[in-house]
GROMACS .gro file of C-alpha atoms in nm:
model
  239
    1MET     CA    1  -0.315  -1.979   2.065
    2ASN     CA    2   0.013  -2.065   2.234
    3SER     CA    3   0.242  -1.783   2.332
    4PRO     CA    4   0.552  -1.750   2.110
    5MET     CA    5   0.757  -1.611   2.398
    6PRO     CA    6   1.024  -1.839   2.548
    7ASN     CA    7   1.102  -1.865   2.916
    8ARG     CA    8   1.399  -1.631   2.888
    9LYS     CA    9   1.499  -1.286   3.006
   10THR     CA   10   1.497  -0.997   2.761
   11ASP     CA   11   1.765  -0.729   2.754
   12THR     CA   12   1.542  -0.422   2.746
   13ASN     CA   13   1.835  -0.185   2.789
   14ASN     CA   14   1.962  -0.277   2.443
   15GLN     CA   15   1.608  -0.301   2.303
   16LYS     CA   16   1.663  -0.663   2.211
   17GLY     CA   17   1.404  -0.936   2.213
   18PHE     CA   18   1.075  -0.989   2.037
   19SER     CA   19   0.899  -0.780   1.777
   20THR     CA   20   0.682  -0.838   1.471
   21ASP     CA   21   0.998  -0.955   1.289
   22PHE     CA   22   0.985  -1.336   1.264
   23ILE     CA   23   1.362  -1.352   1.250
   24GLY     CA   24   1.529  -1.627   1.051
   25GLN     CA   25   1.207  -1.802   0.951
   26ASN     CA   26   1.205  -1.684   0.588
   27TYR     CA   27   1.529  -1.840   0.464
   28ASP     CA   28   1.369  -2.135   0.284
   29TYR     CA   29   1.109  -1.927   0.096
   30PRO     CA   30   1.297  -1.848  -0.230
   31GLU     CA   31   1.373  -2.212  -0.312
   32ALA     CA   32   1.064  -2.365  -0.151
   33SER     CA   33   0.781  -2.537  -0.338
   34TYR     CA   34   0.439  -2.374  -0.347
   35GLU     CA   35   0.322  -2.611  -0.072
   36GLU     CA   36   0.624  -2.530   0.143
   37ARG     CA   37   0.573  -2.160   0.086
   38GLU     CA   38   0.216  -2.186   0.212
   39LYS     CA   39   0.348  -2.343   0.531
   40ILE     CA   40   0.598  -2.058   0.570
   41VAL     CA   41   0.322  -1.802   0.517
   42GLN     CA   42   0.104  -1.977   0.778
   43ALA     CA   43   0.395  -1.987   1.023
   44HIS     CA   44   0.437  -1.610   0.986
   45ARG     CA   45   0.065  -1.558   1.039
   46ASP     CA   46   0.068  -1.779   1.350
   47TYR     CA   47   0.364  -1.584   1.487
   48GLN     CA   48   0.200  -1.244   1.433
   49GLN     CA   49  -0.131  -1.354   1.579
   50GLY     CA   50   0.044  -1.526   1.868
   51LEU     CA   51   0.247  -1.216   1.944
   52MET     CA   52  -0.063  -0.996   1.947
   53TRP     CA   53  -0.245  -1.246   2.173
   54THR     CA   54   0.055  -1.255   2.406
   55LEU     CA   55   0.072  -0.876   2.436
   56ALA     CA   56  -0.303  -0.862   2.507
   57TYR     CA   57  -0.354  -1.157   2.745
   58HIS     CA   58  -0.040  -1.332   2.869
   59PRO     CA   59  -0.001  -1.291   3.249
   60ARG     CA   60   0.372  -1.225   3.214
   61ILE     CA   61   0.299  -0.904   3.020
   62PRO     CA   62   0.257  -0.589   3.236
   63GLN     CA   63  -0.108  -0.514   3.304
   64LYS     CA   64  -0.094  -0.166   3.148
   65VAL     CA   65   0.031  -0.319   2.822
   66ARG     CA   66  -0.239  -0.586   2.825
   67ASP     CA   67  -0.506  -0.325   2.897
   68ALA     CA   68  -0.397  -0.121   2.595
   69VAL     CA   69  -0.335  -0.399   2.343
   70SER     CA   70  -0.649  -0.594   2.431
   71LYS     CA   71  -0.849  -0.301   2.296
   72TRP     CA   72  -0.692  -0.337   1.953
   73GLY     CA   73  -0.858  -0.518   1.666
   74THR     CA   74  -0.829  -0.570   1.294
   75CYS     CA   75  -0.949  -0.305   1.051
   76LYS     CA   76  -1.322  -0.343   0.991
   77ASP     CA   77  -1.312  -0.254   0.620
   78GLU     CA   78  -1.004  -0.449   0.503
   79TYR     CA   79  -0.949  -0.821   0.438
   80GLU     CA   80  -1.305  -0.903   0.539
   81LYS     CA   81  -1.368  -1.223   0.343
   82GLY     CA   82  -1.235  -1.543   0.493
   83SER     CA   83  -0.932  -1.394   0.665
   84ASN     CA   84  -1.096  -1.254   0.977
   85GLY     CA   85  -0.943  -0.916   0.911
   86TRP     CA   86  -0.586  -1.041   0.863
   87GLN     CA   87  -0.377  -0.974   0.553
   88GLU     CA   88  -0.362  -1.289   0.342
   89GLN     CA   89  -0.050  -1.207   0.143
   90LEU     CA   90   0.301  -1.227   0.288
   91TYR     CA   91   0.521  -0.927   0.216
   92ILE     CA   92   0.817  -1.061   0.019
   93ARG     CA   93   1.073  -0.785   0.048
   94GLU     CA   94   1.362  -0.970  -0.112
   95ALA     CA   95   1.412  -1.321  -0.242
   96ARG     CA   96   1.597  -1.381  -0.568
   97ARG     CA   97   1.786  -1.101  -0.742
   98MET     CA   98   1.927  -1.100  -1.094
   99LYS     CA   99   2.301  -1.077  -1.156
  100SER     CA  100   2.366  -0.887  -1.476
  101ASP     CA  101   2.662  -0.709  -1.633
  102TYR     CA  102   2.623  -0.427  -1.382
  103VAL     CA  103   2.554  -0.480  -1.011
  104MET     CA  104   2.432  -0.184  -0.806
  105THR     CA  105   2.630  -0.161  -0.481
  106GLN     CA  106   2.670   0.051  -0.170
  107LYS     CA  107   2.917   0.267  -0.363
  108ASN     CA  108   2.637   0.363  -0.601
  109CYS     CA  109   2.401   0.444  -0.315
  110GLU     CA  110   2.666   0.668  -0.160
  111ARG     CA  111   2.752   0.825  -0.500
  112ILE     CA  112   3.113   0.705  -0.478
  113ASP     CA  113   3.041   0.542  -0.814
  114VAL     CA  114   2.789   0.729  -1.031
  115VAL     CA  115   2.643   0.539  -1.328
  116GLU     CA  116   2.638   0.686  -1.678
  117ASP     CA  117   2.317   0.521  -1.795
  118PRO     CA  118   2.052   0.614  -1.535
  119VAL     CA  119   1.688   0.512  -1.573
  120GLY     CA  120   1.565   0.633  -1.234
  121MET     CA  121   1.682   0.731  -0.889
  122GLY     CA  122   1.681   0.586  -0.540
  123ALA     CA  123   1.706   0.776  -0.214
  124TYR     CA  124   1.604   0.556   0.080
  125GLY     CA  125   1.858   0.451   0.342
  126MET     CA  126   2.031   0.114   0.309
  127ASP     CA  127   1.874  -0.113   0.567
  128SER     CA  128   1.844  -0.476   0.655
  129HIS     CA  129   1.639  -0.641   0.927
  130HIS     CA  130   1.786  -0.875   1.186
  131VAL     CA  131   1.889  -1.212   1.049
  132LYS     CA  132   1.938  -1.414   1.367
  133ARG     CA  133   1.790  -1.438   1.718
  134TYR     CA  134   1.976  -1.623   1.991
  135VAL     CA  135   2.018  -1.646   2.367
  136ASP     CA  136   2.358  -1.531   2.492
  137ALA     CA  137   2.569  -1.677   2.773
  138ASN     CA  138   2.392  -1.456   3.028
  139GLY     CA  139   2.047  -1.579   2.928
  140PHE     CA  140   1.947  -1.266   2.738
  141VAL     CA  141   1.768  -1.270   2.403
  142GLN     CA  142   1.984  -1.102   2.138
  143ASN     CA  143   1.907  -1.005   1.780
  144GLU     CA  144   2.186  -0.991   1.525
  145GLY     CA  145   2.226  -0.840   1.180
  146ASN     CA  146   2.031  -0.513   1.175
  147VAL     CA  147   2.183  -0.252   0.939
  148GLU     CA  148   2.071   0.107   0.894
  149ALA     CA  149   2.312   0.302   0.672
  150HIS     CA  150   2.257   0.661   0.560
  151VAL     CA  151   2.218   0.760   0.196
  152PRO     CA  152   2.333   1.124   0.174
  153ASN     CA  153   2.163   1.216  -0.155
  154PRO     CA  154   1.944   1.062  -0.428
  155TYR     CA  155   2.150   0.849  -0.665
  156PRO     CA  156   2.098   0.720  -1.022
  157ILE     CA  157   2.023   0.355  -1.101
  158SER     CA  158   2.185   0.195  -1.405
  159TYR     CA  159   1.990   0.068  -1.707
  160ARG     CA  160   2.234  -0.224  -1.719
  161SER     CA  161   2.115  -0.333  -1.374
  162ILE     CA  162   1.760  -0.397  -1.500
  163VAL     CA  163   1.855  -0.606  -1.805
  164PRO     CA  164   2.004  -0.957  -1.793
  165LYS     CA  165   2.335  -1.061  -1.944
  166LYS     CA  166   2.280  -1.081  -2.319
  167ASP     CA  167   2.392  -1.445  -2.343
  168GLU     CA  168   2.122  -1.537  -2.090
  169CYS     CA  169   1.819  -1.349  -2.224
  170GLU     CA  170   1.766  -1.075  -2.484
  171ASN     CA  171   1.400  -0.981  -2.435
  172LEU     CA  172   1.357  -0.933  -2.060
  173LEU     CA  173   1.363  -0.627  -1.833
  174VAL     CA  174   1.368  -0.665  -1.454
  175PRO     CA  175   1.276  -0.346  -1.265
  176VAL     CA  176   1.207  -0.518  -0.930
  177CYS     CA  177   1.444  -0.814  -0.882
  178LEU     CA  178   1.720  -0.610  -1.042
  179SER     CA  179   2.094  -0.670  -1.028
  180ALA     CA  180   2.204  -0.535  -0.690
  181THR     CA  181   2.386  -0.639  -0.377
  182HIS     CA  182   2.180  -0.710  -0.067
  183ILE     CA  183   2.270  -0.378   0.096
  184ALA     CA  184   2.203  -0.173  -0.220
  185PHE     CA  185   1.872  -0.351  -0.272
  186GLY     CA  186   1.777  -0.247   0.082
  187SER     CA  187   1.772   0.109  -0.049
  188ILE     CA  188   1.641   0.056  -0.402
  189ARG     CA  189   1.349  -0.171  -0.300
  190MET     CA  190   1.101   0.109  -0.225
  191GLU     CA  191   0.770   0.094  -0.415
  192PRO     CA  192   0.804   0.443  -0.574
  193VAL     CA  193   1.146   0.339  -0.711
  194PHE     CA  194   0.996   0.020  -0.854
  195MET     CA  195   0.729   0.234  -1.022
  196VAL     CA  196   0.996   0.461  -1.169
  197LEU     CA  197   1.202   0.166  -1.293
  198GLY     CA  198   0.886   0.001  -1.427
  199GLN     CA  199   0.810   0.308  -1.640
  200SER     CA  200   1.166   0.317  -1.771
  201ALA     CA  201   1.160  -0.058  -1.841
  202ALA     CA  202   0.837  -0.024  -2.039
  203THR     CA  203   0.986   0.258  -2.244
  204ALA     CA  204   1.298   0.052  -2.312
  205ALA     CA  205   1.084  -0.246  -2.414
  206CYS     CA  206   0.895  -0.034  -2.666
  207GLN     CA  207   1.220   0.094  -2.816
  208ALA     CA  208   1.365  -0.256  -2.835
  209ILE     CA  209   1.057  -0.369  -3.027
  210ASP     CA  210   1.060  -0.067  -3.257
  211GLN     CA  211   1.435  -0.096  -3.322
  212ARG     CA  212   1.416  -0.476  -3.354
  213LYS     CA  213   1.704  -0.509  -3.111
  214ALA     CA  214   1.786  -0.695  -2.793
  215VAL     CA  215   1.715  -0.490  -2.483
  216GLN     CA  216   2.091  -0.475  -2.424
  217ASP     CA  217   2.152  -0.316  -2.766
  218ILE     CA  218   1.906  -0.027  -2.778
  219ASP     CA  219   2.045   0.325  -2.817
  220TYR     CA  220   2.067   0.461  -2.462
  221SER     CA  221   2.074   0.820  -2.585
  222LEU     CA  222   1.731   0.769  -2.744
  223LEU     CA  223   1.602   0.603  -2.427
  224LYS     CA  224   1.730   0.891  -2.214
  225GLU     CA  225   1.576   1.144  -2.452
  226ARG     CA  226   1.235   0.978  -2.427
  227LEU     CA  227   1.253   0.938  -2.050
  228LEU     CA  228   1.339   1.305  -2.001
  229LYS     CA  229   1.057   1.402  -2.238
  230ASP     CA  230   0.824   1.199  -2.016
  231LYS     CA  231   0.960   1.394  -1.714
  232GLN     CA  232   1.149   1.104  -1.565
  233VAL     CA  233   1.412   1.231  -1.318
  234LEU     CA  234   1.750   1.076  -1.398
  235GLU     CA  235   1.987   1.298  -1.202
  236ILE     CA  236   1.993   1.595  -0.967
  237ASP     CA  237   2.246   1.866  -0.896
  238ILE     CA  238   2.454   1.785  -0.589
  239LYS     CA  239   2.610   2.091  -0.432
   0.00000   0.00000   0.00000
């Protein structure tokens, strides 16, 4: 497999250069056709496999690195059938997000704005991977766009952020592609948070059915009562 490394210098002092991030090659995925998405997935697989081959065998890599990486291999008891030990599914961290009557933002994550209708809590830092890789005027590879912002305390997530605008849809709850800015979603998008929001969404769906109401019109006090009874954590004391 061809090496993915260009004939350029790498600024190791600033820890720039190549990693397992295939920077900028995912932009077309959200709007792509299924056929185009398969090509994007294959391109990511080629990049990862090419990077691992390069680290293990390319003569430009220091010998001690090649000696170490060439001993690596895929896990023997995962992804055995047809994939040669490689994960078949691309991790889609973020593509489309809903825009509802309430948009979770950085202010929510930092508890500058605290919602009054929580259905779960987030706590992870707000982060975003690099979005662009380029070669600067001095011939160094540079990565641009990485964000790692601290979240001081767990924060509540609004019920309104997981339901659409009522004039768009009345019977849908969206615990994953919820209404949030890019930076807020970088915190909310953790799997345990999705599980929490999924439980709350299911409870809200049951109440909407029982009350014969749109998901936007259910009685939040009844939803909160049920969630707390089910030991859902909706807020914590901040001292």
